[in-house]
Structure formats: structure tokens, C-alpha cells
CSV table of C-alpha atoms and ligand atoms in Angstrom, one decimal:
chain,number,residue,atom,x,y,z
A,232,PHE,CA,-0.1,0.0,-0.4
A,233,ARG,CA,2.8,2.1,0.9
A,234,ILE,CA,4.2,1.7,-3.0
A,235,ILE,CA,1.0,2.2,-4.4
A,236,ASN,CA,0.6,5.7,-2.8
A,237,GLU,CA,3.6,6.7,-3.8
A,238,GLU,CA,2.5,5.8,-7.2
A,239,LYS,CA,-0.2,8.9,-6.8
A,240,LEU,CA,1.2,11.3,-4.7
A,241,SER,CA,-1.2,13.8,-5.7
A,242,LEU,CA,0.6,16.6,-4.3
A,243,ASN,CA,3.8,15.8,-6.9
A,244,ARG,CA,1.1,15.6,-10.2
A,245,LYS,CA,-0.4,19.2,-9.2
A,246,LEU,CA,3.0,20.5,-9.6
A,247,GLY,CA,2.9,19.9,-12.9
A,248,PHE,CA,4.5,17.8,-15.1
A,249,SER,CA,7.9,15.6,-13.4
A,250,TRP,CA,9.2,12.5,-12.9
A,251,THR,CA,8.2,12.2,-9.2
A,252,ALA,CA,4.7,11.5,-9.8
A,253,TYR,CA,2.9,9.6,-12.5
A,254,HIS,CA,0.5,11.4,-14.5
A,255,ASP,CA,-2.5,10.2,-16.4
A,256,VAL,CA,-2.9,10.2,-20.5
A,257,ASN,CA,-4.0,13.7,-20.9
A,258,ASP,CA,-1.1,15.0,-18.8
A,259,ILE,CA,1.3,12.8,-20.6
A,260,TYR,CA,-0.1,13.7,-24.0
A,261,LYS,CA,0.0,17.9,-22.9
A,262,TYR,CA,3.4,16.7,-22.4
A,263,LEU,CA,4.4,16.4,-25.4
A,264,GLU,CA,2.5,19.4,-26.8
A,265,ASP,CA,5.0,21.4,-24.0
A,266,VAL,CA,7.4,19.9,-25.3
A,267,ASN,CA,6.7,20.7,-29.0
A,268,LYS,CA,6.3,24.3,-28.1
A,269,ALA,CA,9.8,24.5,-26.9
A,270,HIS,CA,10.9,23.2,-29.8
A,271,SER,CA,9.0,23.8,-32.5
A,272,ASP,CA,11.7,24.1,-35.5
A,273,TRP,CA,12.7,20.1,-34.4
A,274,THR,CA,9.8,18.4,-32.9
A,275,GLU,CA,6.5,17.4,-34.2
A,276,VAL,CA,3.6,16.1,-31.9
A,277,ILE,CA,2.4,13.1,-34.3
A,278,VAL,CA,0.1,10.6,-34.1
A,279,GLY,CA,0.4,6.8,-34.3
A,280,GLY,CA,-3.4,5.7,-34.3
A,281,GLU,CA,-6.4,5.7,-32.6
A,282,SER,CA,-7.9,4.2,-29.2
A,283,TYR,CA,-11.4,2.2,-28.9
A,284,GLU,CA,-12.4,5.0,-27.0
A,285,GLY,CA,-11.5,7.7,-29.5
A,286,ARG,CA,-8.4,8.6,-27.9
A,287,LYS,CA,-5.4,9.5,-30.2
A,288,ILE,CA,-1.8,7.3,-30.0
A,289,GLN,CA,-0.3,10.7,-29.6
A,290,GLY,CA,3.7,10.3,-29.4
A,291,ILE,CA,6.6,12.9,-30.5
A,292,ARG,CA,9.0,13.0,-33.6
A,293,ILE,CA,12.2,14.3,-32.2
A,294,ASN,CA,14.8,14.7,-36.0
A,295,THR,CA,17.1,18.1,-35.5
A,296,PRO,CA,18.4,19.7,-38.4
A,297,THR,CA,21.7,18.3,-39.3
A,298,GLY,CA,21.7,18.2,-43.1
A,299,ASP,CA,20.9,14.6,-43.2
A,300,GLU,CA,17.3,14.5,-45.2
A,301,ASN,CA,17.0,11.0,-44.4
A,302,LYS,CA,18.2,10.0,-41.1
A,303,PRO,CA,17.3,6.1,-39.8
A,304,VAL,CA,14.1,6.0,-37.3
A,305,ILE,CA,14.2,4.8,-34.4
A,306,PHE,CA,10.6,3.4,-32.6
A,307,ILE,CA,10.3,3.5,-29.4
A,308,GLU,CA,6.8,1.9,-28.3
A,309,SER,CA,5.7,2.2,-24.2
A,310,GLY,CA,2.4,1.3,-22.5
A,311,ILE,CA,0.8,-1.4,-24.8
A,312,HIS,CA,0.4,-3.0,-21.2
A,313,ALA,CA,-1.9,-0.7,-19.4
A,314,ARG,CA,-0.4,-1.6,-15.7
A,315,GLU,CA,2.9,-0.8,-16.8
A,316,TRP,CA,3.0,2.5,-15.6
A,317,ILE,CA,7.2,2.7,-15.4
A,318,THR,CA,7.4,2.3,-19.2
A,319,PRO,CA,5.3,5.7,-20.2
A,320,ALA,CA,7.3,7.6,-17.3
A,321,THR,CA,10.9,6.7,-18.4
A,322,THR,CA,9.9,6.8,-21.9
A,323,THR,CA,9.1,11.1,-21.2
A,324,TYR,CA,12.3,11.1,-19.2
A,325,PHE,CA,14.3,9.5,-22.2
A,326,ILE,CA,12.5,12.4,-24.1
A,327,ASN,CA,13.0,15.1,-21.3
A,328,GLN,CA,16.7,13.9,-21.5
A,329,LEU,CA,16.8,14.3,-25.1
A,330,VAL,CA,15.9,17.5,-25.5
A,331,THR,CA,17.2,19.4,-22.2
A,332,SER,CA,20.6,17.7,-22.0
A,333,ASN,CA,23.7,19.2,-22.7
A,334,ASN,CA,26.0,15.8,-22.2
A,335,PRO,CA,27.2,15.3,-25.8
A,336,ASN,CA,26.6,11.7,-25.7
A,337,ILE,CA,23.0,12.0,-25.4
A,338,THR,CA,22.8,15.0,-27.9
A,339,ALA,CA,25.1,12.9,-30.9
A,340,LEU,CA,22.2,10.2,-29.4
A,341,ARG,CA,19.5,12.3,-30.4
A,342,ASP,CA,21.1,14.0,-33.4
A,343,GLN,CA,21.7,10.7,-35.2
A,344,PHE,CA,17.9,9.8,-35.6
A,345,ASP,CA,14.7,10.9,-36.7
A,346,TRP,CA,12.8,9.3,-33.3
A,347,ARG,CA,9.4,8.5,-33.5
A,348,ILE,CA,8.7,8.3,-29.6
A,349,PHE,CA,4.8,7.1,-28.1
A,350,PRO,CA,4.8,7.3,-24.6
A,351,SER,CA,1.2,5.3,-24.2
A,352,VAL,CA,0.0,3.0,-27.3
A,353,ASN,CA,-3.0,1.5,-25.6
A,354,PRO,CA,-4.3,5.0,-23.6
A,355,ASP,CA,-8.0,4.0,-23.1
A,356,GLY,CA,-6.1,1.0,-21.2
A,357,TYR,CA,-3.3,2.9,-19.2
A,358,GLN,CA,-6.2,5.6,-18.4
A,359,PHE,CA,-8.6,2.6,-16.7
A,360,SER,CA,-5.6,1.2,-14.8
A,361,TYR,CA,-5.2,4.9,-13.7
A,362,TYR,CA,-8.5,5.4,-12.2
A,363,SER,CA,-10.5,2.1,-11.6
A,364,ASP,CA,-8.2,-1.0,-11.5
A,365,ARG,CA,-4.6,-0.6,-11.2
A,366,MET,CA,-3.9,-4.2,-12.6
A,367,TRP,CA,-5.7,-4.0,-15.8
A,368,ARG,CA,-3.6,-4.8,-18.7
A,369,LYS,CA,-6.0,-5.1,-21.5
A,370,THR,CA,-7.4,-2.4,-24.3
A,371,ARG,CA,-10.9,-1.7,-23.4
A,372,SER,CA,-13.1,-3.0,-26.2
A,373,LEU,CA,-16.5,-4.4,-26.4
A,374,SER,CA,-16.9,-8.3,-27.2
A,375,PRO,CA,-20.1,-9.6,-28.1
A,376,ASN,CA,-20.6,-11.5,-25.2
A,377,GLY,CA,-20.1,-8.4,-22.9
A,378,CYS,CA,-16.4,-9.2,-21.7
A,379,ILE,CA,-13.8,-6.2,-22.1
A,380,GLY,CA,-10.7,-5.9,-23.9
A,381,ALA,CA,-7.6,-7.7,-25.9
A,382,ASP,CA,-4.3,-8.2,-25.1
A,383,PRO,CA,-2.6,-5.6,-27.6
A,384,ASN,CA,0.2,-7.5,-27.7
A,385,ARG,CA,-1.3,-10.7,-28.9
A,386,ASN,CA,-2.9,-9.4,-31.2
A,387,TRP,CA,-0.8,-8.4,-33.9
A,388,ASP,CA,-0.5,-10.8,-37.0
A,389,TYR,CA,2.4,-12.7,-36.4
A,390,ASN,CA,1.3,-16.8,-35.3
A,391,TRP,CA,-1.4,-15.1,-34.1
A,392,LEU,CA,-3.2,-16.9,-30.8
A,393,LYS,CA,-0.4,-19.8,-31.2
A,394,HIS,CA,1.2,-19.4,-27.9
A,395,GLY,CA,0.7,-18.3,-24.7
A,396,ALA,CA,-2.7,-16.3,-25.8
A,397,SER,CA,-6.3,-17.0,-24.5
A,398,ASN,CA,-9.2,-17.3,-27.1
A,399,ASN,CA,-11.8,-16.1,-24.0
A,400,PRO,CA,-12.8,-12.9,-24.6
A,401,CYS,CA,-13.4,-12.8,-21.0
A,402,ASP,CA,-9.7,-13.9,-19.9
A,403,TYR,CA,-8.8,-11.0,-17.8
A,404,GLN,CA,-5.2,-10.7,-19.1
A,405,THR,CA,-4.3,-12.5,-22.4
A,406,TYR,CA,-7.3,-12.5,-24.4
A,407,GLY,CA,-5.7,-12.2,-28.4
A,408,GLY,CA,-8.6,-10.8,-29.4
A,409,SER,CA,-11.2,-11.7,-32.5
A,410,LYS,CA,-8.7,-11.7,-35.3
A,411,PRO,CA,-5.1,-10.3,-35.8
A,412,PHE,CA,-5.5,-6.6,-35.7
A,413,SER,CA,-9.3,-7.0,-34.3
A,414,GLU,CA,-8.0,-3.7,-31.8
A,415,VAL,CA,-8.7,-0.5,-33.2
A,416,GLU,CA,-4.8,0.5,-31.5
A,417,THR,CA,-2.5,-2.0,-33.0
A,418,LYS,CA,-4.3,-1.8,-36.9
A,419,THR,CA,-3.6,1.7,-36.5
A,420,LEU,CA,-0.4,2.0,-35.3
A,421,SER,CA,0.5,-1.4,-37.5
A,422,ALA,CA,-0.4,0.7,-40.4
A,423,TYR,CA,1.7,3.9,-39.0
A,424,ILE,CA,4.7,1.5,-38.1
A,425,ALA,CA,4.5,0.3,-41.4
A,426,SER,CA,4.6,3.8,-43.4
A,427,ILE,CA,7.9,5.3,-41.9
A,428,GLU,CA,10.3,5.1,-44.1
A,429,ASN,CA,14.0,4.0,-43.1
A,430,LEU,CA,13.0,2.0,-39.8
A,431,GLN,CA,16.0,0.8,-38.6
A,432,ALA,CA,15.0,-0.2,-35.3
A,433,TYR,CA,12.0,-0.6,-33.2
A,434,VAL,CA,12.4,-0.8,-29.1
A,435,ALA,CA,9.0,-1.9,-26.6
A,436,PHE,CA,8.9,-1.3,-23.2
A,437,HIS,CA,8.0,-3.6,-20.5
A,438,SER,CA,7.5,-4.4,-17.1
A,439,ASP,CA,8.5,-6.1,-14.6
A,440,ALA,CA,10.9,-8.8,-15.6
A,441,GLN,CA,13.9,-7.4,-16.0
A,442,MET,CA,15.2,-9.0,-18.9
A,443,LEU,CA,16.4,-8.3,-22.9
A,444,LEU,CA,14.1,-9.8,-25.2
A,445,LEU,CA,14.7,-10.9,-29.0
A,446,PRO,CA,12.7,-12.0,-31.7
A,447,TYR,CA,11.0,-14.0,-31.9
A,448,SER,CA,9.1,-14.6,-29.0
A,449,ASP,CA,7.7,-17.5,-29.4
A,450,SER,CA,10.2,-19.6,-30.7
A,451,THR,CA,14.4,-20.7,-29.8
A,452,THR,CA,14.9,-20.7,-33.5
A,453,HIS,CA,17.4,-17.6,-34.2
A,454,VAL,CA,16.5,-15.0,-36.7
A,455,ASP,CA,19.3,-14.2,-39.5
A,456,ASN,CA,21.7,-11.5,-37.3
A,457,TYR,CA,20.6,-12.9,-33.7
A,458,ASP,CA,23.8,-12.8,-33.3
A,459,ASP,CA,23.9,-9.2,-33.8
A,460,LEU,CA,21.3,-8.6,-31.7
A,461,VAL,CA,23.1,-10.5,-28.7
A,462,THR,CA,25.8,-8.1,-29.0
A,463,VAL,CA,24.1,-5.1,-29.1
A,464,GLY,CA,21.8,-6.0,-26.4
A,465,LYS,CA,24.6,-7.3,-24.2
A,466,THR,CA,26.7,-3.9,-24.8
A,467,SER,CA,23.0,-1.9,-24.2
A,468,LEU,CA,22.6,-3.9,-20.7
A,469,ASN,CA,26.0,-3.0,-19.8
A,470,TYR,CA,25.4,0.8,-20.2
A,471,GLY,CA,22.5,0.2,-17.7
A,472,ARG,CA,24.0,-2.0,-15.4
A,473,ALA,CA,26.5,0.9,-15.2
A,474,VAL,CA,24.0,3.1,-13.8
A,475,ASN,CA,22.7,1.3,-10.9
A,476,GLY,CA,24.1,-2.0,-11.0
A,477,LYS,CA,21.1,-3.8,-11.7
A,478,VAL,CA,21.3,-7.2,-13.7
A,479,TYR,CA,18.8,-7.4,-16.7
A,480,ARG,CA,18.4,-11.1,-18.0
A,481,GLY,CA,19.1,-11.9,-21.4
A,482,PRO,CA,19.0,-11.0,-24.3
A,483,ALA,CA,17.7,-14.0,-25.6
A,484,THR,CA,14.1,-15.0,-27.2
A,485,ALA,CA,11.0,-14.9,-24.4
A,486,ALA,CA,10.2,-18.1,-25.3
A,487,GLU,CA,14.3,-19.3,-23.8
A,488,ILE,CA,13.9,-16.8,-20.7
A,489,LEU,CA,10.1,-15.9,-20.1
A,490,TYR,CA,7.0,-18.1,-21.8
A,491,LYS,CA,6.7,-18.2,-25.2
A,492,ALA,CA,3.9,-15.6,-26.9
A,493,SER,CA,2.4,-15.1,-30.1
A,494,GLY,CA,1.0,-11.8,-31.4
A,495,GLY,CA,3.4,-9.5,-30.3
A,496,SER,CA,4.2,-6.5,-31.7
A,497,MET,CA,7.9,-6.8,-31.5
A,498,ASP,CA,7.8,-9.6,-33.7
A,499,TRP,CA,5.4,-8.5,-36.2
A,500,VAL,CA,7.6,-5.3,-36.6
A,501,ARG,CA,10.6,-8.3,-37.7
A,502,ASP,CA,8.6,-10.5,-39.8
A,503,ALA,CA,6.4,-8.0,-41.8
A,504,LEU,CA,8.8,-5.1,-42.2
A,505,GLY,CA,12.5,-6.8,-41.8
A,506,THR,CA,13.6,-4.0,-38.9
A,507,PRO,CA,16.7,-5.2,-38.5
A,508,LEU,CA,17.3,-4.1,-34.7
A,509,VAL,CA,14.0,-4.8,-32.5
A,510,PHE,CA,14.4,-5.0,-29.0
A,511,THR,CA,11.5,-5.5,-25.5
A,512,TYR,CA,12.7,-4.2,-22.6
A,513,GLU,CA,11.4,-5.5,-19.3
A,514,LEU,CA,12.1,-2.8,-16.8
A,515,ARG,CA,12.2,-3.3,-13.2
A,516,GLY,CA,9.2,-3.7,-10.4
A,517,THR,CA,7.0,-5.5,-7.9
A,518,TYR,CA,3.6,-6.5,-9.3
A,519,PHE,CA,4.2,-3.8,-11.9
A,520,HIS,CA,4.5,-1.4,-8.8
A,521,TRP,CA,7.4,1.2,-8.4
A,522,PRO,CA,7.6,4.2,-6.1
A,523,ALA,CA,7.3,7.2,-8.1
A,524,TYR,CA,9.8,9.1,-6.0
A,525,ARG,CA,12.5,6.5,-8.0
A,526,ILE,CA,11.4,7.1,-11.6
A,527,PRO,CA,14.4,9.2,-12.7
A,528,GLU,CA,16.0,6.0,-11.4
A,529,GLN,CA,14.8,4.1,-13.9
A,530,GLY,CA,14.7,6.6,-16.3
A,531,GLU,CA,18.5,7.1,-16.4
A,532,GLU,CA,18.8,3.3,-16.9
A,533,VAL,CA,16.8,3.4,-20.0
A,534,THR,CA,18.8,6.0,-21.4
A,535,GLN,CA,22.2,4.7,-21.1
A,536,MET,CA,20.5,1.6,-22.2
A,537,LEU,CA,19.5,3.4,-25.2
A,538,LEU,CA,23.0,5.1,-25.8
A,539,GLY,CA,24.3,1.3,-25.5
A,540,LEU,CA,21.9,-0.1,-27.9
A,541,VAL,CA,22.8,2.4,-30.4
A,542,THR,CA,26.8,2.8,-29.9
A,543,GLU,CA,27.0,-0.6,-30.8
A,544,ALA,CA,24.5,-1.3,-33.3
A,545,LYS,CA,27.0,1.5,-34.8
A,546,ASN,CA,30.2,-0.4,-34.0
A,547,LEU,CA,28.7,-3.7,-36.1
A,548,GLY,CA,27.7,-1.2,-38.7
A,549,TYR,CA,24.1,-0.7,-38.6
A,550,PHE,CA,24.0,3.2,-39.5
B,779,LIG,C1,30.3,9.6,-22.9
B,779,LIG,O1,30.5,8.7,-23.4
B,779,LIG,C2,31.9,7.8,-23.2
B,779,LIG,C3,32.2,6.7,-23.9
B,779,LIG,O2,31.3,5.7,-23.2
B,779,LIG,C4,32.7,7.7,-21.6
B,779,LIG,O3,33.7,7.3,-21.4
B,779,LIG,C5,32.0,9.1,-21.0
B,779,LIG,O4,31.8,9.2,-19.8
B,779,LIG,C6,30.6,9.9,-21.2
B,779,LIG,N1,30.2,11.0,-21.6
B,779,LIG,C7,29.8,11.3,-20.1
B,779,LIG,C8,29.5,12.8,-20.4
B,779,LIG,O5,28.9,10.8,-19.5
B,780,LIG,ZN1,4.1,-6.4,-20.6
């Protein structure tokens, strides 16, 4: 209960956007708009899709003018599972680092890429978790039998419903939906992702298994550049560990170190779009809780993990 109270410190929330409180999706979107207002020459509020309840899947594009018109795109997906609050929080922390840091490593990280960053790709679910049911994971779509929501990370058109997903709309956690892309969130977001030219890296954030996962989540057979992904992933985790000494498991496929799961976003991106660098980070926490005053601790880890990812991928000739 102490942790839950700390998550929702309303005093901190009243002070404006911060990384010592969790914010609802309206405040997160307002933060993105404020970032855009402050840096309108090189940021853009972008819409990656829409939700069942009519919200936008809003993100921010960060693309500084360096003379390079065709920078590699890095896509960051957070919050697909509603209750994993630390993921939108660390993602906005990372955005703030990119736009405010004077550390030359971070400004170089910002300037090399065309960033598309989405802190909350399941905004209906996140609001429901925020205000009504802390453990809510799914979307909020209504099934014909009256049950609500599908697992948006079991709903993508890759081996749909084969492993680790339920076909029961009343399943609280892993109902895969009535068909691939039955959820408007995954349908619209996948179309947006497919429309991006020069997408070189796709990074998804979850919590709280504390590991780094590689494609494919339902398989122990490895993709052709698996060894590179392991090398990049290890450097990324080493950068992260240097911050707080925290050790993540992996990199490996979910089938190897977590459980087999089909229909996830990362696997679809890799399979359908052939994006070379795809990673899923499982951040830290306890039953999806993480005290708000400690958001910066994981925010700094995530920032360094992404720096390590890019540094090693560059060493291997990806950019
Ligand atoms: C930048 O990165 C290099 C190489 O990892 C590191 O040695 C250096 O301390 C970093 N600089 C700052 C200011 O963090
Ligand atoms: Zn998750």
C-alpha cells in the first residue's frame, strides 16, 4: 500500500509534469505538446493511431536539422500493457533527456536519428488502470459476450493465438482478440509503423521481468542477425548496469527465458517489415508497481541502455 500511495502522490502531480509522480494520459499528451512548443523547429507531435474510446495514440518526433534528410528512424513503443506504468514514465524521462541534456553523448544520440516516440500506445487501458483498476492490462473494446478488452500485445498478425494467448474474451490478461488486428489500436499503429521509411530500430518497453528479449517470442529458432542482436543487447545492458548495478536477464528470446508468446508487436515488426534491430525491454518493479519518487532511477537506466544499443549497433555497421 505504501508503494501504491507513492505512485499517486497527488501533491507532486499538482506541481505540473514531473518524474516524481505518475501522470494520466492527458497530462502525458500535454507534456508532448509542451515539448513541441519549446522546440517547434525540430519536434513534431505525431499521431500513430487511435483507440477504441476515440483517443489518439500520440507521440513525438524528434529530428534535429543536421543536413541529413534521411536519418535512420528509431521507434519507441511504451505502455502497450496498461498496468506497466513505469514504461510511459521512463519514456517521457528519455524524451526529456533528448531535448534538454547538454551531455554530448546524449545530444549526439538525439541528432543521429529521426526519433518516433510513443509513451502510451494503449491510452484507454492506461486511463482505466490509472483511475479504476490498477492491474488492468488490456484494451477497452467490448466483446459480443459483454467482456471487455483484448491483450494488445497478443493481437498482432504474427502467429496469432499460437502460444501464450487466450481465445476467451473474458480472460483478464491474454485474450488475443477476435482476429489479428481486431483492436483499433494495433490495426492503426501497425499501419503507421509500416508507413515509416528507413525504420532501422524498433524498441518496445514492458515491465517488470527485468530482462531483454529478442525475436521471436514464441521460438527458440534464431533470426539471421541474432548474434548481432545479442552483441548489441549485451552492450545495452552493460550501459544500463553501470547506472545502478542492476542486472537484467538476457538478451534471449522470450521462449527461452520468459514464456512463449505469439502475436506481439516486436515479432510482427520484424517479420512483416524486416526491421533489423528489434528489442523488447522488460523494466524493473514488483507486481507492476514502482515508487514514483524513484522514476528517475529507471529513467536514467533506460537512457543509458538506449545509448549503449545505438553505440554497439553503430560499431557493427547498422547506421
Ligand atoms: C560519453 O561516453 C563515453 C564513452 O562511453 C564515456 O567514456 C564518457 O564518460 C561519456 N561522457 C559523459 C559526459 O557522460
Ligand atoms: Zn507487458
